[in-house]
Amino acid sequence: MELDTTSMALCFSPFASMVDILGDDGRLRGWPCCRLTGATNRVQRVVNVRAFNEEASPLFVFLMTTRAGGLGINLTAADTVIFYDSDWNPTVDQQAMDRCHRMGQLRPVRVLRLARARTGGERMIALAAQKHEAQRATVEEIVAFVAPPGVWATAGKIIPCVSGQAARTGEPCDRVRQIC
């Protein structure tokens, strides 16, 4: 199979064992790739990310578990995100996807979710979509509530607040804090 050498992909799975299997399959096919799981040490993580983001990188795919890496991983060399298995939590998948959608991304990004029809994977994607929609609706509802300057909004209650310099003068602050 001939590879499209102009595209680079991030392939995610919640399971480190699946990342191992995909890596073995890629190596058997001769596809240059690197991997990142929770067991990858910090130094190897930095080496892999730099190698993948290089201008003329020979790497084709970066295999990762969805929860690996934490904050700050920037993989903008990729223009394709593949979810081999979806996580039950849509926020985790969104954070994984955001590793490609960072400052410096110059190309449109394609996102592919792989699932067989009439399986648990299909049901998980549907449930994650419902959960994501519920989160979005909740955030819109919270944003619609804006407390006036100088008060805190906490669980539907509005209370005056003071902070820092304002605490010494007794003047209210101009921050709004919202807790659900």
Short mmCIF file of N, CA and C in Angstrom, two decimals:
data_model
loop_
_atom_site.label_atom_id
_atom_site.label_comp_id
_atom_site.label_asym_id
_atom_site.label_seq_id
_atom_site.Cartn_x
_atom_site.Cartn_y
_atom_site.Cartn_z
N MET A 1 0.83 -1.18 0.00
CA MET A 1 0.00 0.00 0.00
C MET A 1 0.87 1.24 0.00
N GLU A 2 0.58 2.19 -0.86
CA GLU A 2 1.34 3.43 -0.97
C GLU A 2 0.81 4.45 0.03
N LEU A 3 1.70 5.06 0.77
CA LEU A 3 1.29 6.03 1.79
C LEU A 3 1.23 7.43 1.21
N ASP A 4 0.30 8.23 1.71
CA ASP A 4 0.23 9.65 1.39
C ASP A 4 1.25 10.33 2.29
N THR A 5 2.38 10.72 1.74
CA THR A 5 3.46 11.28 2.56
C THR A 5 3.23 12.74 2.92
N THR A 6 2.16 13.36 2.40
CA THR A 6 1.88 14.74 2.76
C THR A 6 1.04 14.83 4.02
N SER A 7 0.41 13.75 4.44
CA SER A 7 -0.43 13.75 5.64
C SER A 7 0.28 13.03 6.78
N MET A 8 0.01 13.52 7.97
CA MET A 8 0.50 12.88 9.19
C MET A 8 -0.69 12.72 10.11
N ALA A 9 -0.71 11.63 10.87
CA ALA A 9 -1.90 11.31 11.66
C ALA A 9 -1.55 11.09 13.12
N LEU A 10 -2.53 11.43 13.97
CA LEU A 10 -2.51 11.04 15.38
C LEU A 10 -3.56 9.97 15.52
N CYS A 11 -3.19 8.83 16.09
CA CYS A 11 -4.14 7.73 16.27
C CYS A 11 -4.27 7.47 17.77
N PHE A 12 -5.51 7.58 18.28
CA PHE A 12 -5.76 7.46 19.71
C PHE A 12 -6.57 6.22 20.04
N SER A 13 -6.24 5.64 21.18
CA SER A 13 -7.02 4.58 21.78
C SER A 13 -6.90 4.75 23.30
N PRO A 14 -7.96 4.48 24.05
CA PRO A 14 -7.84 4.57 25.50
C PRO A 14 -6.97 3.46 26.10
N PHE A 15 -6.67 2.45 25.31
CA PHE A 15 -6.01 1.25 25.81
C PHE A 15 -4.56 1.17 25.32
N ALA A 16 -3.61 1.10 26.26
CA ALA A 16 -2.19 0.98 25.90
C ALA A 16 -1.93 -0.31 25.12
N SER A 17 -2.65 -1.38 25.45
CA SER A 17 -2.45 -2.65 24.72
C SER A 17 -2.85 -2.49 23.25
N MET A 18 -3.87 -1.69 22.96
CA MET A 18 -4.26 -1.47 21.57
C MET A 18 -3.22 -0.61 20.85
N VAL A 19 -2.64 0.36 21.56
CA VAL A 19 -1.57 1.16 20.97
C VAL A 19 -0.39 0.26 20.62
N ASP A 20 -0.08 -0.72 21.48
CA ASP A 20 0.99 -1.68 21.20
C ASP A 20 0.68 -2.49 19.95
N ILE A 21 -0.54 -2.97 19.82
CA ILE A 21 -0.95 -3.77 18.65
C ILE A 21 -0.87 -2.93 17.38
N LEU A 22 -1.39 -1.70 17.44
CA LEU A 22 -1.34 -0.82 16.26
C LEU A 22 0.10 -0.50 15.88
N GLY A 23 0.96 -0.30 16.88
CA GLY A 23 2.37 -0.05 16.60
C GLY A 23 3.05 -1.24 15.94
N ASP A 24 2.76 -2.44 16.43
CA ASP A 24 3.32 -3.65 15.81
C ASP A 24 2.84 -3.80 14.37
N ASP A 25 1.56 -3.55 14.13
CA ASP A 25 1.01 -3.64 12.78
C ASP A 25 1.66 -2.61 11.85
N GLY A 26 1.84 -1.39 12.35
CA GLY A 26 2.48 -0.35 11.55
C GLY A 26 3.91 -0.71 11.19
N ARG A 27 4.64 -1.26 12.16
CA ARG A 27 6.03 -1.65 11.87
C ARG A 27 6.08 -2.79 10.85
N LEU A 28 5.15 -3.75 10.94
CA LEU A 28 5.10 -4.83 9.96
C LEU A 28 4.83 -4.30 8.55
N ARG A 29 4.05 -3.25 8.45
CA ARG A 29 3.74 -2.64 7.15
C ARG A 29 4.83 -1.68 6.69
N GLY A 30 5.79 -1.39 7.56
CA GLY A 30 6.87 -0.49 7.21
C GLY A 30 6.52 0.98 7.39
N TRP A 31 5.50 1.26 8.17
CA TRP A 31 5.09 2.64 8.41
C TRP A 31 5.90 3.22 9.57
N PRO A 32 6.59 4.31 9.34
CA PRO A 32 7.33 4.93 10.44
C PRO A 32 6.35 5.57 11.44
N CYS A 33 6.49 5.22 12.71
CA CYS A 33 5.59 5.77 13.72
C CYS A 33 6.30 5.83 15.06
N CYS A 34 5.72 6.57 15.97
CA CYS A 34 6.18 6.58 17.35
C CYS A 34 4.95 6.50 18.25
N ARG A 35 5.17 6.25 19.52
CA ARG A 35 4.04 6.01 20.42
C ARG A 35 4.24 6.74 21.73
N LEU A 36 3.10 7.00 22.39
CA LEU A 36 3.11 7.65 23.69
C LEU A 36 1.98 7.07 24.52
N THR A 37 2.34 6.47 25.64
CA THR A 37 1.35 5.96 26.59
C THR A 37 1.73 6.48 27.97
N GLY A 38 0.97 6.14 28.96
CA GLY A 38 1.29 6.56 30.32
C GLY A 38 2.62 6.01 30.80
N ALA A 39 3.10 4.92 30.20
CA ALA A 39 4.37 4.31 30.61
C ALA A 39 5.58 4.95 29.93
N THR A 40 5.36 5.83 28.96
CA THR A 40 6.47 6.48 28.26
C THR A 40 7.11 7.50 29.19
N ASN A 41 8.44 7.41 29.35
CA ASN A 41 9.09 8.35 30.27
C ASN A 41 9.15 9.75 29.65
N ARG A 42 9.39 10.73 30.50
CA ARG A 42 9.34 12.14 30.11
C ARG A 42 10.33 12.48 29.00
N VAL A 43 11.54 11.95 29.06
CA VAL A 43 12.57 12.24 28.06
C VAL A 43 12.16 11.67 26.71
N GLN A 44 11.69 10.42 26.70
CA GLN A 44 11.27 9.80 25.44
C GLN A 44 10.07 10.54 24.84
N ARG A 45 9.19 11.03 25.69
CA ARG A 45 8.03 11.80 25.25
C ARG A 45 8.47 13.05 24.48
N VAL A 46 9.43 13.78 25.05
CA VAL A 46 9.93 15.00 24.39
C VAL A 46 10.61 14.65 23.07
N VAL A 47 11.41 13.59 23.06
CA VAL A 47 12.10 13.16 21.83
C VAL A 47 11.07 12.81 20.75
N ASN A 48 10.03 12.05 21.11
CA ASN A 48 9.01 11.65 20.14
C ASN A 48 8.25 12.85 19.57
N VAL A 49 7.86 13.77 20.44
CA VAL A 49 7.10 14.94 19.99
C VAL A 49 7.95 15.80 19.06
N ARG A 50 9.20 16.03 19.41
CA ARG A 50 10.09 16.82 18.54
C ARG A 50 10.31 16.14 17.21
N ALA A 51 10.54 14.82 17.23
CA ALA A 51 10.76 14.09 15.98
C ALA A 51 9.53 14.16 15.08
N PHE A 52 8.35 14.05 15.65
CA PHE A 52 7.11 14.09 14.87
C PHE A 52 6.87 15.47 14.28
N ASN A 53 7.19 16.53 15.01
CA ASN A 53 6.92 17.89 14.56
C ASN A 53 8.00 18.47 13.65
N GLU A 54 9.10 17.77 13.44
CA GLU A 54 10.15 18.28 12.56
C GLU A 54 9.60 18.52 11.16
N GLU A 55 10.22 19.50 10.47
CA GLU A 55 9.76 19.89 9.13
C GLU A 55 9.73 18.71 8.15
N ALA A 56 10.79 17.95 8.07
CA ALA A 56 10.87 16.83 7.12
C ALA A 56 10.85 15.50 7.88
N SER A 57 9.93 15.36 8.81
CA SER A 57 9.87 14.17 9.63
C SER A 57 9.49 12.94 8.80
N PRO A 58 10.21 11.84 9.01
CA PRO A 58 9.85 10.61 8.29
C PRO A 58 8.67 9.88 8.95
N LEU A 59 8.25 10.36 10.12
CA LEU A 59 7.17 9.69 10.85
C LEU A 59 5.83 9.94 10.16
N PHE A 60 5.04 8.91 10.08
CA PHE A 60 3.73 8.96 9.42
C PHE A 60 2.60 9.08 10.43
N VAL A 61 2.73 8.38 11.55
CA VAL A 61 1.66 8.35 12.54
C VAL A 61 2.23 8.38 13.95
N PHE A 62 1.51 9.06 14.82
CA PHE A 62 1.86 9.12 16.23
C PHE A 62 0.75 8.40 16.97
N LEU A 63 1.07 7.27 17.60
CA LEU A 63 0.10 6.47 18.33
C LEU A 63 0.10 6.89 19.80
N MET A 64 -1.10 7.14 20.34
CA MET A 64 -1.19 7.61 21.72
C MET A 64 -2.41 7.04 22.42
N THR A 65 -2.29 6.90 23.73
CA THR A 65 -3.49 6.66 24.51
C THR A 65 -4.14 8.03 24.74
N THR A 66 -5.46 8.06 24.83
CA THR A 66 -6.17 9.33 24.91
C THR A 66 -5.82 10.12 26.16
N ARG A 67 -5.46 9.46 27.24
CA ARG A 67 -5.19 10.16 28.50
C ARG A 67 -3.70 10.40 28.73
N ALA A 68 -2.85 9.99 27.81
CA ALA A 68 -1.41 10.16 27.99
C ALA A 68 -0.97 11.55 27.56
N GLY A 69 0.10 12.00 28.17
CA GLY A 69 0.72 13.23 27.71
C GLY A 69 0.43 14.45 28.55
N GLY A 70 -0.76 14.57 29.04
CA GLY A 70 -1.09 15.73 29.86
C GLY A 70 -1.13 17.01 29.05
N LEU A 71 -0.94 18.11 29.73
CA LEU A 71 -1.02 19.42 29.10
C LEU A 71 0.26 19.74 28.36
N GLY A 72 0.12 20.54 27.33
CA GLY A 72 1.28 21.08 26.66
C GLY A 72 1.82 20.29 25.49
N ILE A 73 1.22 19.16 25.16
CA ILE A 73 1.70 18.41 24.01
C ILE A 73 1.13 19.06 22.75
N ASN A 74 2.02 19.49 21.88
CA ASN A 74 1.64 20.19 20.66
C ASN A 74 2.07 19.34 19.47
N LEU A 75 1.10 18.79 18.76
CA LEU A 75 1.40 17.93 17.61
C LEU A 75 0.74 18.50 16.35
N THR A 76 1.06 19.75 16.04
CA THR A 76 0.43 20.42 14.91
C THR A 76 0.94 19.95 13.56
N ALA A 77 1.94 19.09 13.53
CA ALA A 77 2.39 18.54 12.24
C ALA A 77 1.32 17.62 11.66
N ALA A 78 0.44 17.10 12.50
CA ALA A 78 -0.61 16.18 12.05
C ALA A 78 -1.78 16.95 11.46
N ASP A 79 -2.39 16.38 10.43
CA ASP A 79 -3.61 16.96 9.87
C ASP A 79 -4.76 15.97 9.89
N THR A 80 -4.54 14.82 10.52
CA THR A 80 -5.59 13.80 10.65
C THR A 80 -5.57 13.25 12.07
N VAL A 81 -6.75 13.18 12.68
CA VAL A 81 -6.89 12.58 14.01
C VAL A 81 -7.79 11.37 13.85
N ILE A 82 -7.30 10.21 14.30
CA ILE A 82 -8.06 8.97 14.20
C ILE A 82 -8.31 8.45 15.62
N PHE A 83 -9.58 8.23 15.93
CA PHE A 83 -9.92 7.59 17.20
C PHE A 83 -10.22 6.13 16.89
N TYR A 84 -9.26 5.26 17.19
CA TYR A 84 -9.46 3.83 16.93
C TYR A 84 -10.54 3.29 17.85
N ASP A 85 -10.47 3.67 19.11
CA ASP A 85 -11.50 3.38 20.11
C ASP A 85 -11.83 4.72 20.76
N SER A 86 -13.11 4.98 20.97
CA SER A 86 -13.50 6.22 21.64
C SER A 86 -13.52 6.01 23.14
N ASP A 87 -13.21 7.06 23.85
CA ASP A 87 -13.29 7.04 25.30
C ASP A 87 -14.74 7.30 25.68
N TRP A 88 -15.20 6.76 26.79
CA TRP A 88 -16.58 6.97 27.22
C TRP A 88 -16.82 8.42 27.59
N ASN A 89 -15.75 9.14 27.94
CA ASN A 89 -15.86 10.54 28.32
C ASN A 89 -15.49 11.42 27.12
N PRO A 90 -16.44 12.16 26.55
CA PRO A 90 -16.14 12.97 25.36
C PRO A 90 -15.13 14.07 25.63
N THR A 91 -14.99 14.50 26.88
CA THR A 91 -14.01 15.54 27.21
C THR A 91 -12.59 15.02 27.00
N VAL A 92 -12.35 13.77 27.33
CA VAL A 92 -11.02 13.18 27.13
C VAL A 92 -10.69 13.12 25.64
N ASP A 93 -11.66 12.70 24.83
CA ASP A 93 -11.44 12.68 23.38
C ASP A 93 -11.20 14.09 22.84
N GLN A 94 -11.93 15.07 23.36
CA GLN A 94 -11.75 16.45 22.90
C GLN A 94 -10.35 16.97 23.26
N GLN A 95 -9.89 16.65 24.46
CA GLN A 95 -8.55 17.06 24.86
C GLN A 95 -7.50 16.39 23.98
N ALA A 96 -7.73 15.12 23.64
CA ALA A 96 -6.80 14.42 22.75
C ALA A 96 -6.79 15.09 21.37
N MET A 97 -7.96 15.43 20.88
CA MET A 97 -8.07 16.08 19.58
C MET A 97 -7.40 17.45 19.59
N ASP A 98 -7.47 18.14 20.71
CA ASP A 98 -6.89 19.47 20.81
C ASP A 98 -5.37 19.47 20.69
N ARG A 99 -4.74 18.32 20.85
CA ARG A 99 -3.28 18.25 20.68
C ARG A 99 -2.88 18.55 19.25
N CYS A 100 -3.81 18.37 18.33
CA CYS A 100 -3.57 18.68 16.92
C CYS A 100 -4.05 20.09 16.58
N HIS A 101 -5.11 20.55 17.25
CA HIS A 101 -5.68 21.87 17.01
C HIS A 101 -5.04 22.89 17.95
N ARG A 102 -3.81 23.19 17.76
CA ARG A 102 -3.12 24.14 18.63
C ARG A 102 -2.67 25.33 17.79
N MET A 103 -2.15 26.32 18.49
CA MET A 103 -1.57 27.47 17.79
C MET A 103 -0.46 26.94 16.89
N GLY A 104 -0.42 27.40 15.68
CA GLY A 104 0.59 26.96 14.74
C GLY A 104 0.06 25.96 13.72
N GLN A 105 -1.17 25.48 13.90
CA GLN A 105 -1.76 24.55 12.93
C GLN A 105 -2.13 25.35 11.68
N LEU A 106 -1.57 24.96 10.55
CA LEU A 106 -1.78 25.71 9.31
C LEU A 106 -2.73 25.01 8.35
N ARG A 107 -3.03 23.74 8.60
CA ARG A 107 -3.86 22.97 7.67
C ARG A 107 -5.18 22.58 8.32
N PRO A 108 -6.20 22.34 7.49
CA PRO A 108 -7.45 21.80 8.06
C PRO A 108 -7.19 20.41 8.64
N VAL A 109 -7.90 20.10 9.71
CA VAL A 109 -7.70 18.82 10.41
C VAL A 109 -8.93 17.95 10.21
N ARG A 110 -8.70 16.71 9.76
CA ARG A 110 -9.77 15.73 9.63
C ARG A 110 -9.81 14.88 10.89
N VAL A 111 -11.02 14.59 11.36
CA VAL A 111 -11.18 13.74 12.54
C VAL A 111 -12.00 12.53 12.14
N LEU A 112 -11.45 11.34 12.37
CA LEU A 112 -12.12 10.09 12.03
C LEU A 112 -12.33 9.28 13.30
N ARG A 113 -13.55 8.78 13.49
CA ARG A 113 -13.86 7.89 14.61
C ARG A 113 -14.20 6.53 14.01
N LEU A 114 -13.46 5.52 14.38
CA LEU A 114 -13.68 4.19 13.84
C LEU A 114 -14.57 3.39 14.78
N ALA A 115 -15.61 2.79 14.22
CA ALA A 115 -16.51 1.93 15.00
C ALA A 115 -17.27 1.03 14.03
N ARG A 116 -17.49 -0.19 14.42
CA ARG A 116 -18.31 -1.11 13.62
C ARG A 116 -19.77 -0.91 13.98
N ALA A 117 -20.61 -1.10 12.98
CA ALA A 117 -22.06 -0.96 13.19
C ALA A 117 -22.56 -2.03 14.16
N ARG A 118 -23.56 -1.65 14.94
CA ARG A 118 -24.23 -2.56 15.87
C ARG A 118 -23.26 -3.21 16.87
N THR A 119 -22.34 -2.40 17.40
CA THR A 119 -21.40 -2.90 18.40
C THR A 119 -21.40 -1.95 19.60
N GLY A 120 -20.67 -2.35 20.62
CA GLY A 120 -20.51 -1.49 21.79
C GLY A 120 -19.82 -0.18 21.44
N GLY A 121 -18.90 -0.21 20.49
CA GLY A 121 -18.20 1.00 20.08
C GLY A 121 -19.15 2.03 19.48
N GLU A 122 -20.09 1.56 18.68
CA GLU A 122 -21.07 2.47 18.10
C GLU A 122 -21.94 3.08 19.19
N ARG A 123 -22.36 2.26 20.14
CA ARG A 123 -23.18 2.74 21.25
C ARG A 123 -22.41 3.75 22.11
N MET A 124 -21.11 3.48 22.32
CA MET A 124 -20.28 4.38 23.12
C MET A 124 -20.16 5.75 22.44
N ILE A 125 -20.00 5.77 21.13
CA ILE A 125 -19.92 7.03 20.41
C ILE A 125 -21.23 7.80 20.54
N ALA A 126 -22.36 7.11 20.44
CA ALA A 126 -23.67 7.76 20.57
C ALA A 126 -23.85 8.33 21.99
N LEU A 127 -23.48 7.56 23.01
CA LEU A 127 -23.59 8.05 24.38
C LEU A 127 -22.66 9.23 24.65
N ALA A 128 -21.45 9.16 24.09
CA ALA A 128 -20.50 10.27 24.26
C ALA A 128 -21.02 11.53 23.59
N ALA A 129 -21.67 11.38 22.44
CA ALA A 129 -22.25 12.54 21.75
C ALA A 129 -23.36 13.15 22.59
N GLN A 130 -24.19 12.32 23.21
CA GLN A 130 -25.25 12.83 24.09
C GLN A 130 -24.66 13.56 25.29
N LYS A 131 -23.62 12.98 25.87
CA LYS A 131 -22.98 13.60 27.03
C LYS A 131 -22.35 14.93 26.64
N HIS A 132 -21.70 14.97 25.47
CA HIS A 132 -21.08 16.20 25.00
C HIS A 132 -22.14 17.28 24.79
N GLU A 133 -23.28 16.92 24.23
CA GLU A 133 -24.37 17.88 24.01
C GLU A 133 -24.91 18.39 25.35
N ALA A 134 -25.04 17.52 26.34
CA ALA A 134 -25.49 17.94 27.66
C ALA A 134 -24.49 18.91 28.30
N GLN A 135 -23.19 18.64 28.14
CA GLN A 135 -22.17 19.54 28.67
C GLN A 135 -22.25 20.90 27.98
N ARG A 136 -22.41 20.89 26.66
CA ARG A 136 -22.49 22.13 25.90
C ARG A 136 -23.70 22.96 26.35
N ALA A 137 -24.85 22.31 26.51
CA ALA A 137 -26.06 23.00 26.94
C ALA A 137 -25.89 23.58 28.33
N THR A 138 -25.23 22.84 29.22
CA THR A 138 -24.99 23.33 30.58
C THR A 138 -24.09 24.55 30.57
N VAL A 139 -23.04 24.51 29.77
CA VAL A 139 -22.13 25.65 29.69
C VAL A 139 -22.86 26.86 29.13
N GLU A 140 -23.69 26.69 28.10
CA GLU A 140 -24.46 27.80 27.57
C GLU A 140 -25.37 28.40 28.62
N GLU A 141 -25.97 27.55 29.46
CA GLU A 141 -26.86 28.03 30.51
C GLU A 141 -26.08 28.82 31.55
N ILE A 142 -24.88 28.36 31.90
CA ILE A 142 -24.06 29.07 32.89
C ILE A 142 -23.60 30.41 32.32
N VAL A 143 -23.18 30.41 31.06
CA VAL A 143 -22.71 31.64 30.44
C VAL A 143 -23.85 32.66 30.33
N ALA A 144 -25.07 32.18 30.15
CA ALA A 144 -26.22 33.08 30.05
C ALA A 144 -26.44 33.84 31.36
N PHE A 145 -26.03 33.25 32.48
CA PHE A 145 -26.15 33.92 33.77
C PHE A 145 -24.90 34.75 34.01
N VAL A 146 -25.05 36.04 34.04
CA VAL A 146 -23.91 36.92 34.28
C VAL A 146 -24.22 37.78 35.48
N ALA A 147 -23.43 37.64 36.49
CA ALA A 147 -23.62 38.44 37.69
C ALA A 147 -23.05 39.83 37.46
N PRO A 148 -23.61 40.84 38.11
CA PRO A 148 -23.06 42.19 37.96
C PRO A 148 -21.66 42.28 38.55
N PRO A 149 -20.86 43.26 38.11
CA PRO A 149 -19.51 43.40 38.67
C PRO A 149 -19.56 43.56 40.18
N GLY A 150 -18.59 42.96 40.85
CA GLY A 150 -18.49 43.10 42.29
C GLY A 150 -19.18 42.02 43.08
N VAL A 151 -19.66 40.97 42.41
CA VAL A 151 -20.32 39.89 43.12
C VAL A 151 -19.78 38.56 42.63
N TRP A 152 -19.96 37.55 43.46
CA TRP A 152 -19.64 36.18 43.09
C TRP A 152 -20.94 35.46 42.86
N ALA A 153 -20.99 34.59 41.89
CA ALA A 153 -22.18 33.76 41.67
C ALA A 153 -21.79 32.35 42.08
N THR A 154 -22.43 31.80 43.08
CA THR A 154 -22.09 30.48 43.59
C THR A 154 -23.35 29.65 43.71
N ALA A 155 -23.43 28.62 42.90
CA ALA A 155 -24.55 27.68 42.95
C ALA A 155 -25.89 28.42 42.96
N GLY A 156 -26.04 29.40 42.09
CA GLY A 156 -27.29 30.12 41.96
C GLY A 156 -27.46 31.26 42.94
N LYS A 157 -26.54 31.43 43.91
CA LYS A 157 -26.63 32.51 44.88
C LYS A 157 -25.65 33.61 44.49
N ILE A 158 -26.05 34.83 44.68
CA ILE A 158 -25.17 35.96 44.39
C ILE A 158 -24.75 36.57 45.73
N ILE A 159 -23.42 36.65 45.93
CA ILE A 159 -22.92 37.22 47.17
C ILE A 159 -21.82 38.24 46.84
N PRO A 160 -21.70 39.32 47.59
CA PRO A 160 -20.62 40.28 47.34
C PRO A 160 -19.27 39.64 47.63
N CYS A 161 -18.25 40.10 46.95
CA CYS A 161 -16.93 39.54 47.20
C CYS A 161 -15.91 40.66 47.32
N VAL A 162 -14.83 40.36 47.98
CA VAL A 162 -13.70 41.27 48.06
C VAL A 162 -12.45 40.44 47.85
N SER A 163 -11.45 41.03 47.24
CA SER A 163 -10.20 40.28 47.04
C SER A 163 -9.03 41.24 46.95
N GLY A 164 -7.87 40.78 47.35
CA GLY A 164 -6.62 41.53 47.20
C GLY A 164 -6.73 42.96 47.69
N GLN A 165 -6.41 43.91 46.84
CA GLN A 165 -6.42 45.33 47.17
C GLN A 165 -7.82 45.76 47.59
N ALA A 166 -8.85 45.21 46.91
CA ALA A 166 -10.22 45.60 47.23
C ALA A 166 -10.58 45.19 48.66
N ALA A 167 -9.98 44.13 49.18
CA ALA A 167 -10.30 43.68 50.53
C ALA A 167 -9.87 44.72 51.56
N ARG A 168 -8.76 45.41 51.30
CA ARG A 168 -8.29 46.43 52.24
C ARG A 168 -9.16 47.68 52.20
N THR A 169 -9.68 48.00 51.01
CA THR A 169 -10.49 49.21 50.88
C THR A 169 -11.96 48.95 51.12
N GLY A 170 -12.36 47.67 51.08
CA GLY A 170 -13.76 47.33 51.28
C GLY A 170 -14.58 47.42 50.00
N GLU A 171 -13.93 47.71 48.88
CA GLU A 171 -14.66 47.79 47.61
C GLU A 171 -14.85 46.39 47.04
N PRO A 172 -15.96 46.16 46.37
CA PRO A 172 -16.18 44.84 45.77
C PRO A 172 -15.25 44.63 44.57
N CYS A 173 -14.96 43.36 44.30
CA CYS A 173 -14.12 43.04 43.15
C CYS A 173 -14.97 43.00 41.89
N ASP A 174 -14.32 42.92 40.73
CA ASP A 174 -15.07 42.89 39.48
C ASP A 174 -14.95 41.53 38.79
N ARG A 175 -14.70 40.48 39.58
CA ARG A 175 -14.63 39.12 39.04
C ARG A 175 -15.95 38.40 39.27
N VAL A 176 -16.24 37.45 38.43
CA VAL A 176 -17.41 36.62 38.60
C VAL A 176 -16.94 35.18 38.73
N ARG A 177 -17.39 34.50 39.75
CA ARG A 177 -17.02 33.10 39.96
C ARG A 177 -18.29 32.28 39.90
N GLN A 178 -18.29 31.28 39.05
CA GLN A 178 -19.48 30.45 38.91
C GLN A 178 -19.12 29.02 39.25
N ILE A 179 -19.90 28.41 40.13
CA ILE A 179 -19.70 27.02 40.51
C ILE A 179 -20.99 26.29 40.29
N CYS A 180 -20.94 25.17 39.60
CA CYS A 180 -22.14 24.38 39.35
C CYS A 180 -22.30 23.34 40.42
#
